[in-house]
Coordinates of C-alpha atoms and ligand atoms in Angstrom, one line a residue:
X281 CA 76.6 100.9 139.4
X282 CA 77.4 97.2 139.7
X283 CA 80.0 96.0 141.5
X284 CA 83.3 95.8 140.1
X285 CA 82.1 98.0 137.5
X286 CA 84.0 101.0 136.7
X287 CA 83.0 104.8 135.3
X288 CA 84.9 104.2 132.5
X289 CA 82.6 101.2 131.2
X290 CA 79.6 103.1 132.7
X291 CA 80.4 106.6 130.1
X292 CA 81.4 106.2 126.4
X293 CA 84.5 108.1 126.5
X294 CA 84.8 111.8 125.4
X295 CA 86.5 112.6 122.1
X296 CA 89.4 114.8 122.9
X297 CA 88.2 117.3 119.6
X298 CA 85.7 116.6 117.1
X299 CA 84.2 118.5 113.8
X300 CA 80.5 119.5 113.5
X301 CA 80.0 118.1 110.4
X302 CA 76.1 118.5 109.3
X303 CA 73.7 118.1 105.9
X304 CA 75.0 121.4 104.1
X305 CA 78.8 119.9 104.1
X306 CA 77.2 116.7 102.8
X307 CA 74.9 118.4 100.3
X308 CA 77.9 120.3 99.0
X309 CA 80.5 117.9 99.0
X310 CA 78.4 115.5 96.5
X311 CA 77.5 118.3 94.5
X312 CA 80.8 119.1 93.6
X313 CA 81.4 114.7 93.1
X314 CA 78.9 114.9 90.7
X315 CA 79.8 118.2 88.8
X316 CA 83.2 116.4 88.0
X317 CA 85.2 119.7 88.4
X318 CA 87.0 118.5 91.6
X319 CA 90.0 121.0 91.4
X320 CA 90.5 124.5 90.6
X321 CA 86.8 125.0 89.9
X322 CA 84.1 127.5 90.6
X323 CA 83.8 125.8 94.6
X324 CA 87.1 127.0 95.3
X325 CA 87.1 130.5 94.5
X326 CA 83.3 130.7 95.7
X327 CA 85.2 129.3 99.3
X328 CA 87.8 131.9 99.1
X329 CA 85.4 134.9 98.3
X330 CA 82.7 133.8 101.2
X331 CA 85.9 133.6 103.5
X332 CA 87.1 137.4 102.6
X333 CA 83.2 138.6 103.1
X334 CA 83.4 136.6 106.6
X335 CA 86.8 138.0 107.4
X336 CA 86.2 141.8 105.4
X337 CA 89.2 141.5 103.6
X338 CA 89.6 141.9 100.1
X339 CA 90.5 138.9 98.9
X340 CA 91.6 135.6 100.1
X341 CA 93.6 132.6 98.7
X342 CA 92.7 128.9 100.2
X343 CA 96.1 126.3 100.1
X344 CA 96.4 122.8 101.1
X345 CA 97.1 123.6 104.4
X346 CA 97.6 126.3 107.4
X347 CA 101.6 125.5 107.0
X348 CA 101.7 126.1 102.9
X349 CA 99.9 129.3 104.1
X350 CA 102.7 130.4 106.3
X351 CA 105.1 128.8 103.6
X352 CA 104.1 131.2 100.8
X353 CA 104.0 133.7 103.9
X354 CA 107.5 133.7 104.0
X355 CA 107.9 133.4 101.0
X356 CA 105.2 136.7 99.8
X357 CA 107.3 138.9 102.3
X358 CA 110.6 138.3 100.9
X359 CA 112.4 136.5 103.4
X360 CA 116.1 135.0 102.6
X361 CA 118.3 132.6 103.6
X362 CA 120.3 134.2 106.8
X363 CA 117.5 136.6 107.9
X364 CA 115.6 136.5 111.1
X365 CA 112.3 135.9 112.3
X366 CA 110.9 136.9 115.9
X367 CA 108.5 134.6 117.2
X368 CA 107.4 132.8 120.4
X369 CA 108.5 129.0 120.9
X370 CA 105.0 128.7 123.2
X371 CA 103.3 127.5 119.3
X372 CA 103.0 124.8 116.8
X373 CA 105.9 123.8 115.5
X374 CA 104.8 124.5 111.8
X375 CA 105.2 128.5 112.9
X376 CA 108.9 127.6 112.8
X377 CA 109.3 125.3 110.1
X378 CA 107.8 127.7 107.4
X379 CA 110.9 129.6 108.1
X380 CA 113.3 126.7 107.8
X381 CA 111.9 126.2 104.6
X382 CA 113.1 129.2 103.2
X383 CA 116.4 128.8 105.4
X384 CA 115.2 131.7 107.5
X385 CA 116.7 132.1 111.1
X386 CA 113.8 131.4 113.3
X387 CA 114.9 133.9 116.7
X388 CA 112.5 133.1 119.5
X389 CA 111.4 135.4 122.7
X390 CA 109.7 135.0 125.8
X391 CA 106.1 135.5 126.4
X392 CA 103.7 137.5 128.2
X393 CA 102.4 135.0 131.4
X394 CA 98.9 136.1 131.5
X395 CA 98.3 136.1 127.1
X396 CA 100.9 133.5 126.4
X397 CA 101.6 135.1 123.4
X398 CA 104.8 136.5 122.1
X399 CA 106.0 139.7 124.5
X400 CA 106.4 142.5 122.7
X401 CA 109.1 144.0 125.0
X402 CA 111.5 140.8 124.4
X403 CA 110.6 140.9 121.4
X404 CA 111.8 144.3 120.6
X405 CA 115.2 143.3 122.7
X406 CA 115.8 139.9 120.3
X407 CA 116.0 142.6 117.1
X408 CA 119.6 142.3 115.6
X409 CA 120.9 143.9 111.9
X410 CA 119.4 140.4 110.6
X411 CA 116.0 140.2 111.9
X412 CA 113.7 141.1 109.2
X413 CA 110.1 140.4 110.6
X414 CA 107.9 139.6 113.5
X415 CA 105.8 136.4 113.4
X416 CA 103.2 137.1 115.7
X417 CA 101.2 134.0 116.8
X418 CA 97.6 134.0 118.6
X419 CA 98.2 131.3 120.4
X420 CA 95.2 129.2 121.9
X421 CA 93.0 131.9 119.9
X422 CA 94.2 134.4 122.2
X423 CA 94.9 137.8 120.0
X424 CA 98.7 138.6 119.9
X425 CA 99.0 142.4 120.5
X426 CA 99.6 143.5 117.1
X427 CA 99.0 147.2 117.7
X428 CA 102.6 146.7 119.5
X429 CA 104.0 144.4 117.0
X430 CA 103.3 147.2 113.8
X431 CA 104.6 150.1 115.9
X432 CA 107.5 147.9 116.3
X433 CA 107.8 147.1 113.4
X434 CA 107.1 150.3 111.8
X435 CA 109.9 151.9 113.6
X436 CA 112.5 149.3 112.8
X437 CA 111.0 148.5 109.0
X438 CA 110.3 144.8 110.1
X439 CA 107.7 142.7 107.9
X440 CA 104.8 140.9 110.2
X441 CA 103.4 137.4 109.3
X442 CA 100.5 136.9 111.4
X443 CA 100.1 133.2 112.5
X444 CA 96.5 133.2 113.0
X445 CA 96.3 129.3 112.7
X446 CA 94.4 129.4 116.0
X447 CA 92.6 132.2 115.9
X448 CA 89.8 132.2 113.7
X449 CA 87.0 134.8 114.7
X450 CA 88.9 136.0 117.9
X451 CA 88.7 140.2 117.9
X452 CA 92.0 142.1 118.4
X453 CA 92.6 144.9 121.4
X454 CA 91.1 147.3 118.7
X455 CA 88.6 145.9 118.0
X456 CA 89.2 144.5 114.7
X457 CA 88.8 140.6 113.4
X458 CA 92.5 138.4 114.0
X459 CA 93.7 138.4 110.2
X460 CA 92.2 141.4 108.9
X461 CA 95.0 144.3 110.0
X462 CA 96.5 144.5 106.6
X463 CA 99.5 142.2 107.3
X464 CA 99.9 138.7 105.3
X465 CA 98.0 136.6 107.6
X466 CA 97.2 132.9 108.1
X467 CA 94.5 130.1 108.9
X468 CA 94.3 126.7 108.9
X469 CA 91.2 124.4 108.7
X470 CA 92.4 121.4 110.5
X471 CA 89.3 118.9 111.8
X472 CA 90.1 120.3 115.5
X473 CA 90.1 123.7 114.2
X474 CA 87.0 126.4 114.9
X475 CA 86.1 125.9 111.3
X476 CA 87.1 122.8 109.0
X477 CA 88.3 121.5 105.4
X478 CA 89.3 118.4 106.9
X479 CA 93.3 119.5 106.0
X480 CA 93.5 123.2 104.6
X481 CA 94.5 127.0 104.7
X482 CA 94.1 130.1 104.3
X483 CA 96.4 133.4 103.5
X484 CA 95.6 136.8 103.7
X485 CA 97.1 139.1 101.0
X486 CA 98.2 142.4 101.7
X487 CA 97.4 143.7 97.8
X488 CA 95.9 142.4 94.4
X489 CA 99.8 141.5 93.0
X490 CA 100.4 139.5 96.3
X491 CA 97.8 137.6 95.8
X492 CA 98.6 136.6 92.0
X493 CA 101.9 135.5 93.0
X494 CA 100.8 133.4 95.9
X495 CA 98.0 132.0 93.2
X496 CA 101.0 131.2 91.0
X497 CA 103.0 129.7 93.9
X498 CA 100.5 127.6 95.0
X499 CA 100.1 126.0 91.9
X500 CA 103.2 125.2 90.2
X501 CA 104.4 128.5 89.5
X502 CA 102.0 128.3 86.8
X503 CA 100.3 132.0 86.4
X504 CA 96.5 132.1 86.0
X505 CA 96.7 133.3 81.9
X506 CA 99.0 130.7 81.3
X507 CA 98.6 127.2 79.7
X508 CA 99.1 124.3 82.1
X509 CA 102.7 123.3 81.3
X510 CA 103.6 127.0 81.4
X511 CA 105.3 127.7 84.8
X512 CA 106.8 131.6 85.1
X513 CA 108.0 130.6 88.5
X514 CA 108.8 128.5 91.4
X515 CA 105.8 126.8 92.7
X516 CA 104.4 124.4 94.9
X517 CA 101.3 122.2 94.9
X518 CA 99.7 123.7 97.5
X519 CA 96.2 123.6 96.0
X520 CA 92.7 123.4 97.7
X521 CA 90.7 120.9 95.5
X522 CA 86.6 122.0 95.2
X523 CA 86.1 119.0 97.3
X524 CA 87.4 120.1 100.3
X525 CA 87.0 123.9 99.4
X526 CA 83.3 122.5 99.3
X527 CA 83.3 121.9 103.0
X528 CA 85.1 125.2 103.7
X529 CA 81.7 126.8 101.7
X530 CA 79.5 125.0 104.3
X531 CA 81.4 125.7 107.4
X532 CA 81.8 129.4 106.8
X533 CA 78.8 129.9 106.1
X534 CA 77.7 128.8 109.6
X535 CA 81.0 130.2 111.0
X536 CA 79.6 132.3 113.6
X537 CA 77.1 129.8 115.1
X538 CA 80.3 127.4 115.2
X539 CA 81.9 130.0 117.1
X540 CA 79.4 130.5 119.3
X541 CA 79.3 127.0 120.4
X542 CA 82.1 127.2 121.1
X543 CA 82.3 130.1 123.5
X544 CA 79.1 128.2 125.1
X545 CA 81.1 125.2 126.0
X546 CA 84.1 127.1 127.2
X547 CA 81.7 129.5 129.5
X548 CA 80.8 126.0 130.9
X549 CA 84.4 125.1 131.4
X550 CA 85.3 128.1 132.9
X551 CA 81.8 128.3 135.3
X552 CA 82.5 124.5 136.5
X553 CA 86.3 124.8 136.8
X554 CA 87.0 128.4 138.1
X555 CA 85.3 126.9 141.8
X556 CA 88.6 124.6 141.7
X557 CA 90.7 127.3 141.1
X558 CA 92.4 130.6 142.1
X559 CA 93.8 129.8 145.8
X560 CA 91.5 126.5 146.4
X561 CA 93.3 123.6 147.2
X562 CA 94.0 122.0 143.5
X563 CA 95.5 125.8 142.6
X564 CA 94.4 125.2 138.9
X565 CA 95.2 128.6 136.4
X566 CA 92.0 128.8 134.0
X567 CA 92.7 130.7 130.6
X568 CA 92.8 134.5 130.6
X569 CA 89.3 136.7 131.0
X570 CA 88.9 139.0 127.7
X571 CA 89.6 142.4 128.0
X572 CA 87.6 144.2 125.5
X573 CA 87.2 144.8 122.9
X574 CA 89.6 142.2 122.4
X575 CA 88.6 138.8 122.4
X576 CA 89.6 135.2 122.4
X577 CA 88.4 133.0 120.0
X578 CA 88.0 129.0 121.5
X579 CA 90.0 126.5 119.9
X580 CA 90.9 124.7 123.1
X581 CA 90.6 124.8 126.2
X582 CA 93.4 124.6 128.2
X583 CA 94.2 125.0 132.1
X584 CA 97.2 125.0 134.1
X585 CA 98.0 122.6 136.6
X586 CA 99.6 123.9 139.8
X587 CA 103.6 123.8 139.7
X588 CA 103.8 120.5 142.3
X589 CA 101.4 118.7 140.3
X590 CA 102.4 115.4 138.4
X591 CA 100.7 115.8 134.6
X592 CA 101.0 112.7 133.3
X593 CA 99.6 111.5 136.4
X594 CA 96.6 113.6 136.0
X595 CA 96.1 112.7 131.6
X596 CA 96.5 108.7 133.2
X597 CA 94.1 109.3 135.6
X598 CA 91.5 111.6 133.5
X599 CA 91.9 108.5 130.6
X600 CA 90.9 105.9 133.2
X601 CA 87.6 107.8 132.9
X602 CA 87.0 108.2 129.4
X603 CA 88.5 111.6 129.8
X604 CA 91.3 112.3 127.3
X605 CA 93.3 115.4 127.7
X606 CA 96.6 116.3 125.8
X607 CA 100.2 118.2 127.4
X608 CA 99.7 120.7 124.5
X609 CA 101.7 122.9 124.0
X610 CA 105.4 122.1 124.5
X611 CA 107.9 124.8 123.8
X612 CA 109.3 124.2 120.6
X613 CA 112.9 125.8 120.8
X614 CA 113.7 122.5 122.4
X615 CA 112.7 119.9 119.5
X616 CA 115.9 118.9 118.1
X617 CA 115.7 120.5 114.8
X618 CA 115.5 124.2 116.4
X619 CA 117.9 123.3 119.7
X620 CA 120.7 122.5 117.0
X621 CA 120.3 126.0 116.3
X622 CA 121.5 127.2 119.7
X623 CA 118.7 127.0 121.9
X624 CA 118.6 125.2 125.2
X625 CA 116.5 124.7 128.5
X626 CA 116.2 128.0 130.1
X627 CA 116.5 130.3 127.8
X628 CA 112.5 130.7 127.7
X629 CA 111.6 130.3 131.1
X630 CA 107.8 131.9 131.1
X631 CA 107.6 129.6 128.2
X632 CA 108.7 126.8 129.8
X633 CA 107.2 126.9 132.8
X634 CA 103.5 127.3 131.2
X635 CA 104.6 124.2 128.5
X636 CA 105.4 122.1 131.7
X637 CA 101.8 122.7 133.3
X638 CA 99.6 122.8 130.3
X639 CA 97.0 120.5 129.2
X640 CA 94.1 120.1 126.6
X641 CA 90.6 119.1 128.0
X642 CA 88.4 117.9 125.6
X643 CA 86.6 120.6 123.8
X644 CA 84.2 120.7 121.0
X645 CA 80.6 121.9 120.3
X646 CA 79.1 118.6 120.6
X647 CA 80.5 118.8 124.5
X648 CA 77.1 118.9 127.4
X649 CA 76.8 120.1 130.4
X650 CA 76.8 116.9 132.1
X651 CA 80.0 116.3 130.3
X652 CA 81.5 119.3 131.6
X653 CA 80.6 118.1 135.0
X654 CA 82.1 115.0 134.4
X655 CA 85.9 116.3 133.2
X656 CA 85.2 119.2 136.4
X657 CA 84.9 116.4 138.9
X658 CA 87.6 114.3 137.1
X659 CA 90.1 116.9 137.1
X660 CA 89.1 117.5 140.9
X661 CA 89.6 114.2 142.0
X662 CA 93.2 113.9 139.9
X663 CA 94.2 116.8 141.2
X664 CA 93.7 115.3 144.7
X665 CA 90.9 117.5 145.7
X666 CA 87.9 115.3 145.1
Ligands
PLP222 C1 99.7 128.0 115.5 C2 99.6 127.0 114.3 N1 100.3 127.4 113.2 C3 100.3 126.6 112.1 C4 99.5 125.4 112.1 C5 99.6 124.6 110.8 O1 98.4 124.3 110.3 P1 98.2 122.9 109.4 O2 98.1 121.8 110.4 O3 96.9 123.1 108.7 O4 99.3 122.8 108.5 C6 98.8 125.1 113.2 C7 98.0 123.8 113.2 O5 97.5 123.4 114.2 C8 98.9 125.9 114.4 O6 98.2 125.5 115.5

């Protein structure tokens, strides 16, 4: 190194996420520019059938985004003004808000310490005469325990919305793939996400009359044998054009070698990084092993800093080195808009205390070993262990 010269000019610095965007999205994408049927054409519903084979579900119906998924969500299970909604506050603030659309209570509870997902035992204790449904979330691409959640929910007639924003390709404690249980599930196709659209969803019907409505809602109101300035309902625009479904074609059709890039990466993470924790000196709490048949599908890759440590500390001295990393999550039932509901600091204190020590590494399949090295040794030094 020359003198004076710092790591940070020495490395181009890490992207925090990035797509894998390769010739098949390309190929696709101006395929579809040059068929001039950019919306509501033969792309789209080729997208939404390769999805359902992927997930082995029936059918599947792609929206403009993972939130107009859990919108219509709400919305497909019937859910009023006044009811309530159990959910975790360790998510995404959009798993709240598609209840506030429909001026739907959003109740949180606590969650488990080692998942991070909703418990279902305080779950179960937050039911009142209002609550109408569980919103499971699989937070981080964890699995929420779902076999608990619909024998809950069976015994106290409760709907489920499965927030699998997260979670795409992740394998429940049964055994089955997140999404495909039967419940109205959700997924969203962010760029960060496991698989992309560059903005778009997914929702998962529970039967063929669901899924006409949600057709309907998503555009317009306007039913599929109708003209186009018939409208038989509310709707939305919530569409999917055939540009972007066009991507979605490409991406699922690689979905599992996506996936496995990723779990490659985060082995690498968890090789490099589990030497600094578990009662070494920095104390750092990697993410949860799998217990099969479950397992966790990798959308990030977080860790837990040890309670003493200073986080912002650690993200200012990781970015001195090219390294970004992200406090992700925070607990939501403390952004103003949900507080004003009720909720304050320590209500949620599992929840809390994991929002305080979180953080986002960078994580993506275009990460290398050497990279990995290079965040491990980072991390080692901020922590003071290096
Ligand atoms: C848990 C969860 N729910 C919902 C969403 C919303 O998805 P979108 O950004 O596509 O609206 C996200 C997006 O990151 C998410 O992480």
């Amino acid at each position: 190194m020359v003198p004076g010269q710092t790591v940070a000019e020495e490395l181009p610095a890490l992207d925090l996420a990035r797509p894998e965007i390769g010739p098949d999205e390309e190929r696709l994408v101006l395929e579809v520019l040059r068929s001039g049927r950019l919306s509501l054409g033969p792309v789209l519903e080729r997208f939404e059938s390769d999805f359902a084979n992927w997930l082995g579900v029936e059918d599947a119906v792609a929206v403009s985004s993972g939130t107009a998924a859990l919108h219509l969500g709400v919305r497909a299970l019937g859910w009023k003004p006044g009811d309530e909604v159990i959910l975790s506050p360790f998510t995404f603030v959009a798993s709240a808000n598609c209840l506030l659309y429909e001026e739907v209570k959003p109740v949180f509870a606590d969650i488990d310490p080692v998942s991070l997902n909703l418990d279902p035992a305080a779950a179960e204790a937050a039911i009142t005469e209002a609550t109408v449904g569980l919103l499971p979330i699989d937070i981080f691409g964890q699995p929420a325990d779902l076999p608990a959640f619909e024998s809950i929910a069976a015994s106290r007639g409760l709907g489920i919305l499965e927030d699998s924003c997260q979670a795409l390709g992740a394998v429940d404690q049964e055994g089955r793939k997140v999404g495909s249980r039967g419940n109205v599930a959700t997924f969203a196709f962010y760029a960060n996400k496991q698989m992309t659209t560059g903005e778009g969803g997914m929702i998962i019907p529970t039967d063929p009359a669901m899924a006409e409505v949600l057709r309907s809602e998503r555009n317009q109101g306007r039913a599929t044998d109708m003209d186009w300035l018939d409208h038989d309902r509310l709707g939305f625009n919530y569409r999917m054009s055939d540009v972007t479904a066009a991507i979605g074609v490409a991406q699922v059709g690689r979905l599992d070698e996506l996936l496995e890039g990723r779990s490659r990466v985060a082995r690498m993470y968890m090789d490099r990084l589990s030497a600094l924790s578990d009662g070494s000196a920095t104390g750092l709490v990697l993410p949860a092993a799998d217990r099969p048949p479950a397992r966790r599908s990798w959308f990030v890759f977080p860790v837990r800093l040890p309670e003493a440590s200073d986080r912002d500390g650690v993200i200012r001295k990781l970015g001195e080195q090219g390294i970004p990393a992200k406090a992700y999550l925070p607990s939501i039932h403390l952004f103003p808009h949900l507080a004003e509901l009720g909720y304050r600091e320590g209500q949620f204190p599992v929840a809390e205390s994991v929002a305080a020590r979180s953080l986002a590494l960078p994580f993506h399949t275009g990460l290398t070993e050497g990279d990995i090295d290079r965040v491990a040794s980072a991390l080692n030094a901020a922590l003071g262990a290096g």
